[in-house]
Amino acid sequence: KAGVTQTPRYLIKTRGQQVTLSCSPISGHRSVSWYQQTPGQGLQFLFEYFSETQRNKGNFPGRFSGRQFSNSRSEMNVSTLELGDSALYLCASSLRGETEAFFGQGTRLTVV
Amino acid sequence: DQQVKQNSPSLSVQEGRISILNCDYTNSMFDYFLWYKKYPAEGPTFLISISSIKDKNEDGRFTVFLNKSAKHLSLHIVPSQPGDSAVYFCAANRAYNAGGTSYGKLTFGQGTILTVHP
């Protein structure tokens, strides 16, 4: 069974640009959550999607958005990038969002 | 307010001995707990979980203990191996009374760096 796939693995963007990250969940998993990991803040929850609907959102500005498609694949978008957005962005999938979540390898975003 | 805490930033253990990683939580609504292992620049790897209706769960060398009254859980690794060296995160969720702002949200501790020396 294929795991969670995130693309791309690495990105370098300039301040002010926008970026889109992609996540393909484990087959059969309908819940996709996104997390940001930084050295100072640890792993922080961004948002969760289930059946194409955002059910939950963390404390991040509106520049961070996402969506989920009918095949459960998800994308997150960050607009007007700031230096502080440099982080490892992780996607996790689970059956329904309540128990075990399995993570992808992450996308390392560097904003210069 | 940090709802899940791992008070030991690091732990050093000799190969073959037991590693004990600790985690405390404050939110009594949490009813499902997980441990993940993580290497730098990679995603966390799921290790083991436990629901609040149990006080112990075993999987090979890994055992998780839950003390609900103390709001404390621990991960035991026996015997420890050099390949176990990584950052270990505990995480908490609301599985049996999920709703509202709890869906799909794992709350993580800050992690403990485990080093197993040969």
PDB file of C-alpha atoms in Angstrom:
ATOM      1  CA  LYS A   1       0.000   0.000   0.000  1.00  0.00           C
ATOM      2  CA  ALA A   2       1.515   3.323  -1.021  1.00  0.00           C
ATOM      3  CA  GLY A   3       2.132   5.844   1.730  1.00  0.00           C
ATOM      4  CA  VAL A   4       1.400   9.538   1.825  1.00  0.00           C
ATOM      5  CA  THR A   5       3.101  11.368  -1.022  1.00  0.00           C
ATOM      6  CA  GLN A   6       3.999  15.032  -0.878  1.00  0.00           C
ATOM      7  CA  THR A   7       5.332  17.077  -3.768  1.00  0.00           C
ATOM      8  CA  PRO A   8       7.619  18.814  -4.234  1.00  0.00           C
ATOM      9  CA  ARG A   9      10.165  17.811  -1.581  1.00  0.00           C
ATOM     10  CA  TYR A  10      12.004  21.121  -1.701  1.00  0.00           C
ATOM     11  CA  LEU A  11      11.048  24.631  -2.759  1.00  0.00           C
ATOM     12  CA  ILE A  12      12.791  27.975  -2.740  1.00  0.00           C
ATOM     13  CA  LYS A  13      10.586  31.024  -3.181  1.00  0.00           C
ATOM     14  CA  THR A  14      11.007  34.770  -2.921  1.00  0.00           C
ATOM     15  CA  ARG A  15       9.155  36.969  -0.462  1.00  0.00           C
ATOM     16  CA  GLY A  16       5.807  38.069  -1.835  1.00  0.00           C
ATOM     17  CA  GLN A  17       5.376  35.058  -4.103  1.00  0.00           C
ATOM     18  CA  GLN A  18       2.819  32.341  -3.595  1.00  0.00           C
ATOM     19  CA  VAL A  19       3.288  28.593  -3.410  1.00  0.00           C
ATOM     20  CA  THR A  20       1.151  25.472  -3.784  1.00  0.00           C
ATOM     21  CA  LEU A  21       2.018  22.190  -2.105  1.00  0.00           C
ATOM     22  CA  SER A  22       0.424  18.866  -2.948  1.00  0.00           C
ATOM     23  CA  CYS A  23      -0.467  15.792  -0.905  1.00  0.00           C
ATOM     24  CA  SER A  24      -1.760  12.402  -2.013  1.00  0.00           C
ATOM     25  CA  PRO A  25      -3.146  10.432   0.942  1.00  0.00           C
ATOM     26  CA  ILE A  26      -3.096   6.708   1.523  1.00  0.00           C
ATOM     27  CA  SER A  27      -5.735   4.993  -0.577  1.00  0.00           C
ATOM     28  CA  GLY A  28      -9.034   4.882   1.290  1.00  0.00           C
ATOM     29  CA  HIS A  29      -8.143   7.678   3.689  1.00  0.00           C
ATOM     30  CA  ARG A  30     -10.569  10.540   3.528  1.00  0.00           C
ATOM     31  CA  SER A  31      -9.070  12.906   6.081  1.00  0.00           C
ATOM     32  CA  VAL A  32      -6.042  15.023   5.214  1.00  0.00           C
ATOM     33  CA  SER A  33      -4.398  17.344   7.730  1.00  0.00           C
ATOM     34  CA  TRP A  34      -1.578  19.813   7.228  1.00  0.00           C
ATOM     35  CA  TYR A  35       1.083  20.807   9.754  1.00  0.00           C
ATOM     36  CA  GLN A  36       3.915  23.290   9.856  1.00  0.00           C
ATOM     37  CA  GLN A  37       7.137  22.416  11.622  1.00  0.00           C
ATOM     38  CA  THR A  38       9.608  25.103  12.642  1.00  0.00           C
ATOM     39  CA  PRO A  39      12.463  24.890  15.170  1.00  0.00           C
ATOM     40  CA  GLY A  40      10.844  27.411  17.483  1.00  0.00           C
ATOM     41  CA  GLN A  41       7.184  26.355  17.333  1.00  0.00           C
ATOM     42  CA  GLY A  42       7.364  22.607  16.813  1.00  0.00           C
ATOM     43  CA  LEU A  43       4.589  20.848  14.909  1.00  0.00           C
ATOM     44  CA  GLN A  44       1.580  23.096  14.504  1.00  0.00           C
ATOM     45  CA  PHE A  45      -1.769  22.215  12.989  1.00  0.00           C
ATOM     46  CA  LEU A  46      -2.821  24.214   9.938  1.00  0.00           C
ATOM     47  CA  PHE A  47      -6.132  22.671   8.799  1.00  0.00           C
ATOM     48  CA  GLU A  48      -7.972  19.454   8.076  1.00  0.00           C
ATOM     49  CA  TYR A  49     -10.105  18.385   5.146  1.00  0.00           C
ATOM     50  CA  PHE A  50     -12.601  15.551   4.940  1.00  0.00           C
ATOM     51  CA  SER A  51     -14.724  14.772   1.903  1.00  0.00           C
ATOM     52  CA  GLU A  52     -13.676  18.038   0.239  1.00  0.00           C
ATOM     53  CA  THR A  53     -14.765  20.126   3.253  1.00  0.00           C
ATOM     54  CA  GLN A  54     -12.550  21.974   5.694  1.00  0.00           C
ATOM     55  CA  ARG A  55     -13.629  20.760   9.110  1.00  0.00           C
ATOM     56  CA  ASN A  56     -10.982  22.350  11.253  1.00  0.00           C
ATOM     57  CA  LYS A  57      -8.511  25.183  11.082  1.00  0.00           C
ATOM     58  CA  GLY A  58      -5.535  26.153  13.225  1.00  0.00           C
ATOM     59  CA  ASN A  59      -4.360  29.613  14.215  1.00  0.00           C
ATOM     60  CA  PHE A  60      -2.725  30.706  11.003  1.00  0.00           C
ATOM     61  CA  PRO A  61      -3.404  33.818   8.934  1.00  0.00           C
ATOM     62  CA  GLY A  62      -5.696  33.753   5.932  1.00  0.00           C
ATOM     63  CA  ARG A  63      -2.667  33.617   3.633  1.00  0.00           C
ATOM     64  CA  PHE A  64      -2.668  29.901   4.360  1.00  0.00           C
ATOM     65  CA  SER A  65      -5.428  28.058   2.559  1.00  0.00           C
ATOM     66  CA  GLY A  66      -6.152  24.613   1.260  1.00  0.00           C
ATOM     67  CA  ARG A  67      -8.544  22.425  -0.599  1.00  0.00           C
ATOM     68  CA  GLN A  68      -9.354  18.777  -1.120  1.00  0.00           C
ATOM     69  CA  PHE A  69     -10.428  17.086  -4.287  1.00  0.00           C
ATOM     70  CA  SER A  70     -12.939  14.295  -4.807  1.00  0.00           C
ATOM     71  CA  ASN A  71     -10.135  11.705  -4.863  1.00  0.00           C
ATOM     72  CA  SER A  72      -9.030  12.974  -1.405  1.00  0.00           C
ATOM     73  CA  ARG A  73      -5.850  14.554  -2.759  1.00  0.00           C
ATOM     74  CA  SER A  74      -5.197  17.870  -1.106  1.00  0.00           C
ATOM     75  CA  GLU A  75      -3.316  21.063  -1.840  1.00  0.00           C
ATOM     76  CA  MET A  76      -2.299  23.888   0.410  1.00  0.00           C
ATOM     77  CA  ASN A  77      -1.506  27.373  -0.780  1.00  0.00           C
ATOM     78  CA  VAL A  78       0.452  30.122   0.877  1.00  0.00           C
ATOM     79  CA  SER A  79       0.138  33.572  -0.656  1.00  0.00           C
ATOM     80  CA  THR A  80       2.331  36.629  -0.169  1.00  0.00           C
ATOM     81  CA  LEU A  81       5.151  34.585   1.297  1.00  0.00           C
ATOM     82  CA  GLU A  82       7.084  35.931   4.265  1.00  0.00           C
ATOM     83  CA  LEU A  83      10.515  34.898   5.526  1.00  0.00           C
ATOM     84  CA  GLY A  84       8.847  33.360   8.584  1.00  0.00           C
ATOM     85  CA  ASP A  85       6.951  30.929   6.375  1.00  0.00           C
ATOM     86  CA  SER A  86      10.170  28.977   5.862  1.00  0.00           C
ATOM     87  CA  ALA A  87       9.412  25.601   7.391  1.00  0.00           C
ATOM     88  CA  LEU A  88       8.812  21.921   6.816  1.00  0.00           C
ATOM     89  CA  TYR A  89       5.206  21.442   5.736  1.00  0.00           C
ATOM     90  CA  LEU A  90       3.768  18.044   6.543  1.00  0.00           C
ATOM     91  CA  CYS A  91       0.653  16.351   5.329  1.00  0.00           C
ATOM     92  CA  ALA A  92      -1.004  13.499   7.235  1.00  0.00           C
ATOM     93  CA  SER A  93      -3.794  11.203   6.187  1.00  0.00           C
ATOM     94  CA  SER A  94      -6.153   9.088   8.259  1.00  0.00           C
ATOM     95  CA  LEU A  95      -9.350   7.181   7.706  1.00  0.00           C
ATOM     96  CA  ARG A  96     -11.684   9.695   9.302  1.00  0.00           C
ATOM     97  CA  GLY A  97      -9.435  12.082  11.234  1.00  0.00           C
ATOM     98  CA  GLU A  98      -9.832  10.627  14.699  1.00  0.00           C
ATOM     99  CA  THR A  99      -7.166   7.972  15.237  1.00  0.00           C
ATOM    100  CA  GLU A 100      -3.811   7.133  13.651  1.00  0.00           C
ATOM    101  CA  ALA A 101      -2.487   9.632  11.150  1.00  0.00           C
ATOM    102  CA  PHE A 102       0.292   8.774   8.717  1.00  0.00           C
ATOM    103  CA  PHE A 103       2.623  11.459   7.505  1.00  0.00           C
ATOM    104  CA  GLY A 104       4.304  12.164   4.217  1.00  0.00           C
ATOM    105  CA  GLN A 105       7.962  13.081   3.844  1.00  0.00           C
ATOM    106  CA  GLY A 106       7.171  16.764   3.919  1.00  0.00           C
ATOM    107  CA  THR A 107       7.955  19.742   1.713  1.00  0.00           C
ATOM    108  CA  ARG A 108      10.848  21.928   2.817  1.00  0.00           C
ATOM    109  CA  LEU A 109       9.946  25.519   1.897  1.00  0.00           C
ATOM    110  CA  THR A 110      12.615  28.188   2.022  1.00  0.00           C
ATOM    111  CA  VAL A 111      11.590  31.809   1.533  1.00  0.00           C
ATOM    112  CA  VAL A 112      14.406  34.188   0.605  1.00  0.00           C
TER     113      VAL A 112
ATOM    114  CA  ASP B   1      -1.018  27.059  26.566  1.00  0.00           C
ATOM    115  CA  GLN B   2       0.889  23.894  25.780  1.00  0.00           C
ATOM    116  CA  GLN B   3      -1.575  21.048  26.187  1.00  0.00           C
ATOM    117  CA  VAL B   4       0.960  18.273  25.550  1.00  0.00           C
ATOM    118  CA  LYS B   5       4.374  18.469  27.155  1.00  0.00           C
ATOM    119  CA  GLN B   6       7.534  16.449  26.869  1.00  0.00           C
ATOM    120  CA  ASN B   7       9.659  17.837  29.641  1.00  0.00           C
ATOM    121  CA  SER B   8      12.884  16.061  28.726  1.00  0.00           C
ATOM    122  CA  PRO B   9      14.488  17.621  25.643  1.00  0.00           C
ATOM    123  CA  SER B  10      16.944  14.737  25.373  1.00  0.00           C
ATOM    124  CA  LEU B  11      17.688  11.238  26.624  1.00  0.00           C
ATOM    125  CA  SER B  12      20.853   9.196  26.275  1.00  0.00           C
ATOM    126  CA  VAL B  13      20.767   5.398  26.678  1.00  0.00           C
ATOM    127  CA  GLN B  14      23.182   2.520  26.214  1.00  0.00           C
ATOM    128  CA  GLU B  15      22.395  -0.063  23.554  1.00  0.00           C
ATOM    129  CA  GLY B  16      20.416  -2.989  24.988  1.00  0.00           C
ATOM    130  CA  ARG B  17      19.013  -0.992  27.906  1.00  0.00           C
ATOM    131  CA  ILE B  18      15.509   0.402  28.306  1.00  0.00           C
ATOM    132  CA  SER B  19      14.561   3.830  26.969  1.00  0.00           C
ATOM    133  CA  ILE B  20      11.667   5.566  28.740  1.00  0.00           C
ATOM    134  CA  LEU B  21      10.185   8.661  27.138  1.00  0.00           C
ATOM    135  CA  ASN B  22       7.585  10.642  29.057  1.00  0.00           C
ATOM    136  CA  CYS B  23       4.696  12.870  28.093  1.00  0.00           C
ATOM    137  CA  ASP B  24       2.138  14.851  30.090  1.00  0.00           C
ATOM    138  CA  TYR B  25      -1.134  16.393  28.915  1.00  0.00           C
ATOM    139  CA  THR B  26      -3.549  18.845  30.426  1.00  0.00           C
ATOM    140  CA  ASN B  27      -6.681  18.551  28.289  1.00  0.00           C
ATOM    141  CA  SER B  28      -8.993  15.917  29.795  1.00  0.00           C
ATOM    142  CA  MET B  29     -10.889  15.720  26.490  1.00  0.00           C
ATOM    143  CA  PHE B  30      -7.975  13.891  24.873  1.00  0.00           C
ATOM    144  CA  ASP B  31      -8.786  10.202  24.571  1.00  0.00           C
ATOM    145  CA  TYR B  32      -6.328   8.891  22.005  1.00  0.00           C
ATOM    146  CA  PHE B  33      -2.563   9.128  22.230  1.00  0.00           C
ATOM    147  CA  LEU B  34       0.165   8.388  19.730  1.00  0.00           C
ATOM    148  CA  TRP B  35       3.931   8.214  19.554  1.00  0.00           C
ATOM    149  CA  TYR B  36       5.910   9.157  16.478  1.00  0.00           C
ATOM    150  CA  LYS B  37       9.573   8.873  15.603  1.00  0.00           C
ATOM    151  CA  LYS B  38      11.125  11.538  13.416  1.00  0.00           C
ATOM    152  CA  TYR B  39      14.392  12.099  11.593  1.00  0.00           C
ATOM    153  CA  PRO B  40      15.435  15.620  10.480  1.00  0.00           C
ATOM    154  CA  ALA B  41      13.782  16.860   7.281  1.00  0.00           C
ATOM    155  CA  GLU B  42      11.477  13.826   7.146  1.00  0.00           C
ATOM    156  CA  GLY B  43       7.895  13.230   8.151  1.00  0.00           C
ATOM    157  CA  PRO B  44       7.063  11.589  11.496  1.00  0.00           C
ATOM    158  CA  THR B  45       6.720   7.809  11.448  1.00  0.00           C
ATOM    159  CA  PHE B  46       3.860   6.346  13.455  1.00  0.00           C
ATOM    160  CA  LEU B  47       5.054   3.951  16.178  1.00  0.00           C
ATOM    161  CA  ILE B  48       2.248   3.021  18.520  1.00  0.00           C
ATOM    162  CA  SER B  49      -0.998   4.367  19.919  1.00  0.00           C
ATOM    163  CA  ILE B  50      -3.284   3.868  22.892  1.00  0.00           C
ATOM    164  CA  SER B  51      -6.868   4.779  23.588  1.00  0.00           C
ATOM    165  CA  SER B  52      -8.089   6.042  26.929  1.00  0.00           C
ATOM    166  CA  ILE B  53      -9.968   2.811  27.621  1.00  0.00           C
ATOM    167  CA  LYS B  54      -6.636   0.996  27.978  1.00  0.00           C
ATOM    168  CA  ASP B  55      -3.650   1.544  30.233  1.00  0.00           C
ATOM    169  CA  LYS B  56      -1.091  -0.393  28.209  1.00  0.00           C
ATOM    170  CA  ASN B  57      -0.415  -1.303  24.606  1.00  0.00           C
ATOM    171  CA  GLU B  58       2.490  -3.339  23.247  1.00  0.00           C
ATOM    172  CA  ASP B  59       3.959  -3.724  19.796  1.00  0.00           C
ATOM    173  CA  GLY B  60       7.233  -5.596  19.633  1.00  0.00           C
ATOM    174  CA  ARG B  61       9.920  -3.615  21.439  1.00  0.00           C
ATOM    175  CA  PHE B  62       7.565  -0.686  22.033  1.00  0.00           C
ATOM    176  CA  THR B  63       5.130  -0.395  24.926  1.00  0.00           C
ATOM    177  CA  VAL B  64       3.014   2.633  25.753  1.00  0.00           C
ATOM    178  CA  PHE B  65       1.574   3.144  29.234  1.00  0.00           C
ATOM    179  CA  LEU B  66      -1.257   5.543  30.010  1.00  0.00           C
ATOM    180  CA  ASN B  67      -2.067   6.890  33.465  1.00  0.00           C
ATOM    181  CA  LYS B  68      -5.289   8.853  33.002  1.00  0.00           C
ATOM    182  CA  SER B  69      -5.540  10.089  36.560  1.00  0.00           C
ATOM    183  CA  ALA B  70      -2.073  11.617  36.302  1.00  0.00           C
ATOM    184  CA  LYS B  71      -2.599  12.660  32.664  1.00  0.00           C
ATOM    185  CA  HIS B  72       0.694  11.004  31.871  1.00  0.00           C
ATOM    186  CA  LEU B  73       1.898   8.571  29.244  1.00  0.00           C
ATOM    187  CA  SER B  74       5.221   6.939  28.595  1.00  0.00           C
ATOM    188  CA  LEU B  75       6.889   5.014  25.804  1.00  0.00           C
ATOM    189  CA  HIS B  76       9.203   2.152  26.719  1.00  0.00           C
ATOM    190  CA  ILE B  77      11.665   0.791  24.170  1.00  0.00           C
ATOM    191  CA  VAL B  78      13.262  -2.510  25.124  1.00  0.00           C
ATOM    192  CA  PRO B  79      15.948  -3.291  24.158  1.00  0.00           C
ATOM    193  CA  SER B  80      17.140   0.010  22.744  1.00  0.00           C
ATOM    194  CA  GLN B  81      19.114  -0.083  19.503  1.00  0.00           C
ATOM    195  CA  PRO B  82      21.337   2.557  17.848  1.00  0.00           C
ATOM    196  CA  GLY B  83      18.793   2.760  15.004  1.00  0.00           C
ATOM    197  CA  ASP B  84      16.256   4.049  17.525  1.00  0.00           C
ATOM    198  CA  SER B  85      18.189   7.313  17.761  1.00  0.00           C
ATOM    199  CA  ALA B  86      15.770  10.009  16.580  1.00  0.00           C
ATOM    200  CA  VAL B  87      13.339  12.624  17.896  1.00  0.00           C
ATOM    201  CA  TYR B  88      10.255  11.124  19.537  1.00  0.00           C
ATOM    202  CA  PHE B  89       6.987  13.033  19.648  1.00  0.00           C
ATOM    203  CA  CYS B  90       3.912  12.214  21.627  1.00  0.00           C
ATOM    204  CA  ALA B  91       0.606  13.442  20.264  1.00  0.00           C
ATOM    205  CA  ALA B  92      -2.959  13.549  21.526  1.00  0.00           C
ATOM    206  CA  ASN B  93      -6.322  13.511  19.825  1.00  0.00           C
ATOM    207  CA  ARG B  94     -10.027  13.299  20.512  1.00  0.00           C
ATOM    208  CA  ALA B  95     -11.158  10.113  18.836  1.00  0.00           C
ATOM    209  CA  TYR B  96     -14.280   9.105  20.718  1.00  0.00           C
ATOM    210  CA  ASN B  97     -15.766  12.531  21.269  1.00  0.00           C
ATOM    211  CA  ALA B  98     -14.486  14.247  18.154  1.00  0.00           C
ATOM    212  CA  GLY B  99     -16.268  17.285  16.897  1.00  0.00           C
ATOM    213  CA  GLY B 100     -15.916  20.950  16.177  1.00  0.00           C
ATOM    214  CA  THR B 101     -12.319  22.028  16.444  1.00  0.00           C
ATOM    215  CA  SER B 102     -10.928  18.585  17.175  1.00  0.00           C
ATOM    216  CA  TYR B 103     -11.333  16.913  13.786  1.00  0.00           C
ATOM    217  CA  GLY B 104      -8.070  15.703  12.304  1.00  0.00           C
ATOM    218  CA  LYS B 105      -6.032  17.695  14.778  1.00  0.00           C
ATOM    219  CA  LEU B 106      -3.155  16.077  16.568  1.00  0.00           C
ATOM    220  CA  THR B 107      -1.644  18.143  19.355  1.00  0.00           C
ATOM    221  CA  PHE B 108       2.065  17.429  19.633  1.00  0.00           C
ATOM    222  CA  GLY B 109       4.603  17.711  22.391  1.00  0.00           C
ATOM    223  CA  GLN B 110       7.902  19.450  21.699  1.00  0.00           C
ATOM    224  CA  GLY B 111       9.777  16.177  21.222  1.00  0.00           C
ATOM    225  CA  THR B 112      12.573  14.300  22.984  1.00  0.00           C
ATOM    226  CA  ILE B 113      15.870  13.565  21.265  1.00  0.00           C
ATOM    227  CA  LEU B 114      16.814   9.954  21.981  1.00  0.00           C
ATOM    228  CA  THR B 115      20.419   8.894  21.486  1.00  0.00           C
ATOM    229  CA  VAL B 116      21.263   5.221  21.830  1.00  0.00           C
ATOM    230  CA  HIS B 117      24.993   4.597  22.184  1.00  0.00           C
ATOM    231  CA  PRO B 118      26.543   1.357  20.909  1.00  0.00           C
TER     232      PRO B 118
END
